[in-house]
Amino acid sequence: MPIDPDIAVGAELPGRDLRWDSTDVLLYHLAVGAGADELRYVYEGALRGVLPTFATVATTLRDTEPPKVSMPGVEVDLRRVVHGRQELIMHRPIPPGGRTHAGSRIAAVYDKGSAAVVVTETTTPLFTSRISIFAKGEGGFGGDRGPDTRVPVPARAPDVEVLSRTDPRQALWYRLCGDRNPLHVDPAFAAAAGFPRPILHGLCTYGIVAKAAVDAALDGDPDRVAGYSCRFAGVVFPGETLRTRIWREDGRLLLRATVADRDDAPALSDALITPR
């Protein structure tokens, strides 16, 4: 059995010493759409803060090999896996350069029937990251389906709407932050995974939407983000335009991201930012 929950749940994963500098931060900001007119993201002399979603690449910086879905109790073909959900809890703002240690574990395995969801948790003094991967064809073992993570939006027009056009080369830039999954660059691999062409990294979309929310609803201050979670609801192809709708509700930001070019096809759903 490729996934054995009895072995997987609670298993410790290899820790990692992390280091980064302003070059890594500036590259990440460029990879999630920062432009030449946004010096607070692309010039070290004007950095106002580091986007909190930099945490999602801090653990892969300078990786040059494709990721493997090989953990205690988990052996799954990369072509059968998609990113299902992402959650960040920010313990304190990320500085433009630094070092820290990350410890990881398998936090949960859920049975969705036609698929299994494996949740890994990585913790540092700066942030905790929870990644849920959706392994197609690996469910049906009679396990817990997992918690309800739906975040309904209000039945009214959004308070803010932002359009973010991605570049056809967006995935090529983003993969230099350490995610070398060939799904995002190799047409043959993408076809074998069931896609007509390479898709944008889900975490790139995650970062683009975070930037849109920071700029439009948090006064351009990345340090105001205390938490950010979402479900990946659909694919985005490099070159498409994302539409991010933002509702202010009970001191939180509720978000939905869609692909404007394809009749607002879903991209991110159940998205929530908790401000400081």
Coordinates of C-alpha atoms in Angstrom, one line a residue:
M1 CA 0.0 0.0 0.0
P2 CA 1.6 3.3 -1.1
I3 CA 0.2 5.1 2.0
D4 CA 0.1 3.4 5.4
P5 CA -1.4 5.9 8.0
D6 CA -0.3 3.8 10.9
I7 CA 3.3 4.4 10.0
A8 CA 2.9 7.9 8.5
V9 CA 1.0 9.9 11.1
G10 CA 3.3 11.5 13.6
A11 CA 6.5 10.4 11.8
E12 CA 9.3 12.9 12.1
L13 CA 10.8 14.1 8.8
P14 CA 14.4 15.3 8.3
G15 CA 15.0 18.7 9.8
R16 CA 16.7 21.4 7.8
D17 CA 18.9 24.4 8.5
L18 CA 17.6 27.4 6.5
R19 CA 19.4 30.5 5.3
W20 CA 18.5 33.3 3.0
D21 CA 19.5 36.8 2.1
S22 CA 18.0 39.8 0.3
T23 CA 18.8 38.3 -3.1
D24 CA 16.5 35.3 -2.3
V25 CA 13.8 37.6 -1.1
L26 CA 14.0 39.9 -4.2
L27 CA 13.9 36.9 -6.5
Y28 CA 10.8 35.5 -4.7
H29 CA 9.0 38.9 -5.0
L30 CA 9.8 39.0 -8.7
A31 CA 8.5 35.4 -9.0
V32 CA 5.1 36.3 -7.6
G33 CA 4.7 39.3 -9.8
A34 CA 6.4 42.3 -8.2
G35 CA 7.1 45.0 -10.9
A36 CA 9.7 47.6 -11.6
D37 CA 7.5 50.3 -10.1
E38 CA 7.3 48.5 -6.8
L39 CA 10.7 49.3 -5.2
R40 CA 9.4 48.2 -1.8
Y41 CA 9.5 44.6 -3.2
V42 CA 12.4 44.6 -5.7
Y43 CA 15.0 46.9 -4.2
E44 CA 16.9 46.0 -1.1
G45 CA 17.3 49.7 -0.2
A46 CA 13.5 50.2 -0.1
L47 CA 12.2 46.9 1.3
R48 CA 9.2 47.6 3.5
G49 CA 8.9 43.9 4.5
V50 CA 9.1 40.4 3.2
L51 CA 5.9 38.8 1.9
P52 CA 5.0 36.1 4.4
T53 CA 4.5 33.6 1.7
F54 CA 8.3 33.6 1.3
A55 CA 8.0 31.0 4.1
T56 CA 6.8 28.5 1.5
V57 CA 10.1 28.6 -0.4
A58 CA 12.4 29.2 2.5
T59 CA 12.7 25.4 2.9
T60 CA 13.5 24.7 -0.8
L61 CA 15.9 27.5 -1.7
R62 CA 18.8 26.3 -3.8
D63 CA 17.2 22.8 -4.3
T64 CA 17.9 21.6 -7.8
E65 CA 16.2 18.2 -7.9
P66 CA 12.5 17.5 -8.5
P67 CA 10.6 16.9 -5.2
K68 CA 9.8 13.3 -4.2
V69 CA 6.7 12.1 -2.4
S70 CA 8.7 9.6 -0.3
M71 CA 8.1 9.7 3.5
P72 CA 7.6 7.1 6.2
G73 CA 4.5 5.3 5.2
V74 CA 4.1 7.3 2.1
E75 CA 5.3 6.4 -1.4
V76 CA 3.4 8.1 -4.2
D77 CA 4.2 8.9 -7.9
L78 CA 4.7 12.7 -8.2
R79 CA 2.4 12.7 -11.3
R80 CA -0.5 11.6 -9.1
V81 CA -0.1 14.4 -6.6
V82 CA -1.5 17.9 -6.4
H83 CA -1.2 20.5 -3.7
G84 CA -4.6 20.6 -2.0
R85 CA -4.3 23.1 0.8
Q86 CA -1.8 25.5 2.3
E87 CA -1.7 27.2 5.7
L88 CA 0.8 29.6 7.2
I89 CA 0.9 30.8 10.7
M90 CA 3.4 33.7 11.2
H91 CA 5.0 33.8 14.6
R92 CA 6.9 36.9 13.7
P93 CA 7.8 38.8 10.5
I94 CA 10.5 37.3 8.2
P95 CA 13.6 39.5 8.0
P96 CA 15.3 40.2 4.7
G97 CA 18.1 37.8 5.6
G98 CA 18.7 35.3 8.3
R99 CA 19.2 31.7 9.5
T100 CA 16.9 29.3 11.4
H101 CA 16.2 25.6 11.8
A102 CA 13.0 23.9 10.5
G103 CA 11.6 20.7 12.0
S104 CA 9.0 18.7 10.1
R105 CA 6.6 15.9 10.7
I106 CA 3.6 14.1 9.1
A107 CA 0.7 15.7 11.0
A108 CA -2.2 13.7 9.5
V109 CA -3.5 11.4 6.8
Y110 CA -7.1 11.7 5.6
D111 CA -9.2 9.4 3.5
K112 CA -11.2 11.2 0.8
G113 CA -12.4 8.0 -0.8
S114 CA -11.0 8.5 -4.3
A115 CA -7.8 10.1 -2.9
A116 CA -5.7 10.4 0.3
V117 CA -4.6 13.7 1.8
V118 CA -1.3 13.8 3.5
V119 CA -0.6 16.8 5.8
T120 CA 2.9 17.7 6.6
E121 CA 3.8 20.4 9.2
T122 CA 7.1 22.4 9.2
T123 CA 7.8 24.6 12.2
T124 CA 10.5 27.3 12.7
P125 CA 10.7 30.2 15.2
L126 CA 9.4 32.5 12.4
F127 CA 6.5 30.4 11.0
T128 CA 4.6 27.2 10.9
S129 CA 3.6 25.8 7.5
R130 CA 1.1 23.1 6.9
I131 CA 0.9 21.5 3.5
S132 CA -1.9 19.2 2.4
I133 CA -1.1 17.1 -0.7
F134 CA -3.9 15.3 -2.5
A135 CA -2.8 11.9 -3.7
K136 CA -5.1 10.6 -6.4
G137 CA -6.2 7.0 -6.2
E138 CA -4.7 6.4 -2.8
G139 CA -7.9 6.7 -0.6
G140 CA -10.5 4.1 0.4
F141 CA -8.7 2.8 3.4
G142 CA -11.5 3.7 5.8
G143 CA -9.8 6.6 7.5
D144 CA -11.0 9.9 8.9
R145 CA -12.1 12.3 6.1
G146 CA -10.6 15.2 8.0
P147 CA -11.9 18.6 9.2
D148 CA -14.2 21.0 7.3
T149 CA -12.0 23.8 6.2
R150 CA -14.6 25.7 4.2
V151 CA -14.6 29.5 4.5
P152 CA -17.8 30.9 3.0
V153 CA -17.7 34.5 1.7
P154 CA -20.5 37.0 2.4
A155 CA -23.4 37.2 0.1
R156 CA -22.5 40.7 -1.1
A157 CA -20.1 42.3 -3.5
P158 CA -16.4 42.2 -2.4
D159 CA -14.9 45.2 -0.7
V160 CA -11.9 45.1 -3.0
E161 CA -11.1 43.5 -6.3
V162 CA -7.6 43.1 -7.8
L163 CA -6.5 41.9 -11.2
S164 CA -3.0 40.4 -11.4
R165 CA -1.7 39.4 -14.8
T166 CA 0.9 36.6 -14.8
D167 CA 3.7 36.4 -17.3
P168 CA 4.0 33.5 -19.7
R169 CA 7.5 33.0 -18.0
Q170 CA 6.1 33.1 -14.5
A171 CA 6.6 29.4 -13.7
L172 CA 10.2 29.6 -15.1
W173 CA 11.0 32.3 -12.6
Y174 CA 9.2 30.7 -9.7
R175 CA 10.9 27.3 -10.1
L176 CA 14.3 29.1 -9.4
C177 CA 13.1 29.5 -5.8
G178 CA 13.6 25.7 -5.4
D179 CA 10.4 24.0 -6.7
R180 CA 11.8 22.0 -9.6
N181 CA 8.7 19.9 -10.2
P182 CA 8.7 19.3 -14.0
L183 CA 4.9 19.7 -14.1
H184 CA 5.5 23.4 -14.4
V185 CA 8.0 23.4 -17.3
D186 CA 7.9 20.0 -19.2
P187 CA 5.0 19.6 -21.6
A188 CA 5.4 15.8 -21.7
F189 CA 5.3 15.5 -17.9
A190 CA 2.3 17.8 -17.8
A191 CA 0.5 15.7 -20.3
A192 CA 1.2 12.5 -18.4
A193 CA -0.2 14.2 -15.3
G194 CA -3.4 15.0 -17.3
F195 CA -2.8 18.7 -18.2
P196 CA -2.8 20.2 -21.7
R197 CA 0.4 22.1 -20.9
P198 CA 2.6 23.1 -17.9
I199 CA 0.7 24.8 -15.1
L200 CA 1.7 27.6 -12.7
H201 CA 2.8 26.4 -9.3
G202 CA -0.1 26.6 -6.8
L203 CA 2.2 28.3 -4.4
C204 CA 3.0 30.9 -6.9
T205 CA -0.7 31.7 -7.2
Y206 CA -0.8 31.6 -3.4
G207 CA 1.9 34.3 -3.3
I208 CA 0.4 36.4 -6.0
V209 CA -2.9 36.5 -4.1
A210 CA -1.2 37.3 -0.9
K211 CA 0.6 40.2 -2.5
A212 CA -2.7 41.5 -3.9
A213 CA -4.3 41.4 -0.5
V214 CA -1.3 43.1 1.2
D215 CA -1.3 45.9 -1.3
A216 CA -5.0 46.5 -1.5
A217 CA -6.2 45.8 2.0
L218 CA -3.2 45.9 4.4
D219 CA -1.6 49.2 3.4
G220 CA 1.2 47.5 1.6
D221 CA 2.7 46.1 4.8
P222 CA 3.5 42.4 4.6
D223 CA 4.3 42.3 8.3
R224 CA 0.6 42.7 9.1
V225 CA -0.2 39.1 8.0
A226 CA -0.5 36.8 11.0
G227 CA -2.0 33.9 9.1
Y228 CA -3.0 32.8 5.6
S229 CA -4.7 29.7 4.5
C230 CA -6.4 28.5 1.3
R231 CA -7.6 25.6 -0.8
F232 CA -6.2 25.1 -4.3
A233 CA -9.4 25.0 -6.3
G234 CA -8.2 24.9 -9.9
V235 CA -5.2 25.3 -12.2
V236 CA -3.7 28.5 -13.6
F237 CA -1.7 28.6 -16.7
P238 CA 1.3 31.1 -17.0
G239 CA 0.1 34.2 -18.8
E240 CA -3.4 34.2 -17.4
T241 CA -4.9 37.0 -15.3
L242 CA -5.9 36.3 -11.7
R243 CA -8.9 38.1 -10.2
T244 CA -8.7 38.4 -6.4
R245 CA -11.9 39.4 -4.6
I246 CA -11.5 40.4 -1.0
W247 CA -14.1 40.8 1.8
R248 CA -13.5 42.4 5.1
E249 CA -15.4 40.4 7.7
D250 CA -15.0 40.3 11.5
G251 CA -11.5 41.7 11.4
R252 CA -10.3 39.1 8.8
L253 CA -9.9 39.1 5.0
L254 CA -11.8 36.5 3.1
L255 CA -10.6 35.9 -0.4
R256 CA -11.5 34.1 -3.6
A257 CA -9.2 34.0 -6.6
T258 CA -10.3 33.1 -10.1
V259 CA -8.9 33.1 -13.6
A260 CA -10.4 36.1 -15.4
D261 CA -9.4 34.8 -18.8
R262 CA -11.5 31.6 -18.4
D263 CA -14.9 33.0 -17.2
D264 CA -13.6 33.2 -13.6
A265 CA -12.7 29.6 -13.3
P266 CA -11.7 28.8 -9.7
A267 CA -8.0 29.2 -8.7
L268 CA -8.0 29.6 -4.8
S269 CA -11.0 29.1 -2.6
D270 CA -11.7 29.1 1.2
A271 CA -8.9 31.6 1.5
L272 CA -8.5 33.6 4.7
I273 CA -5.9 36.1 5.9
T274 CA -5.8 37.0 9.6
P275 CA -4.2 40.4 10.1
R276 CA -2.1 41.5 13.1

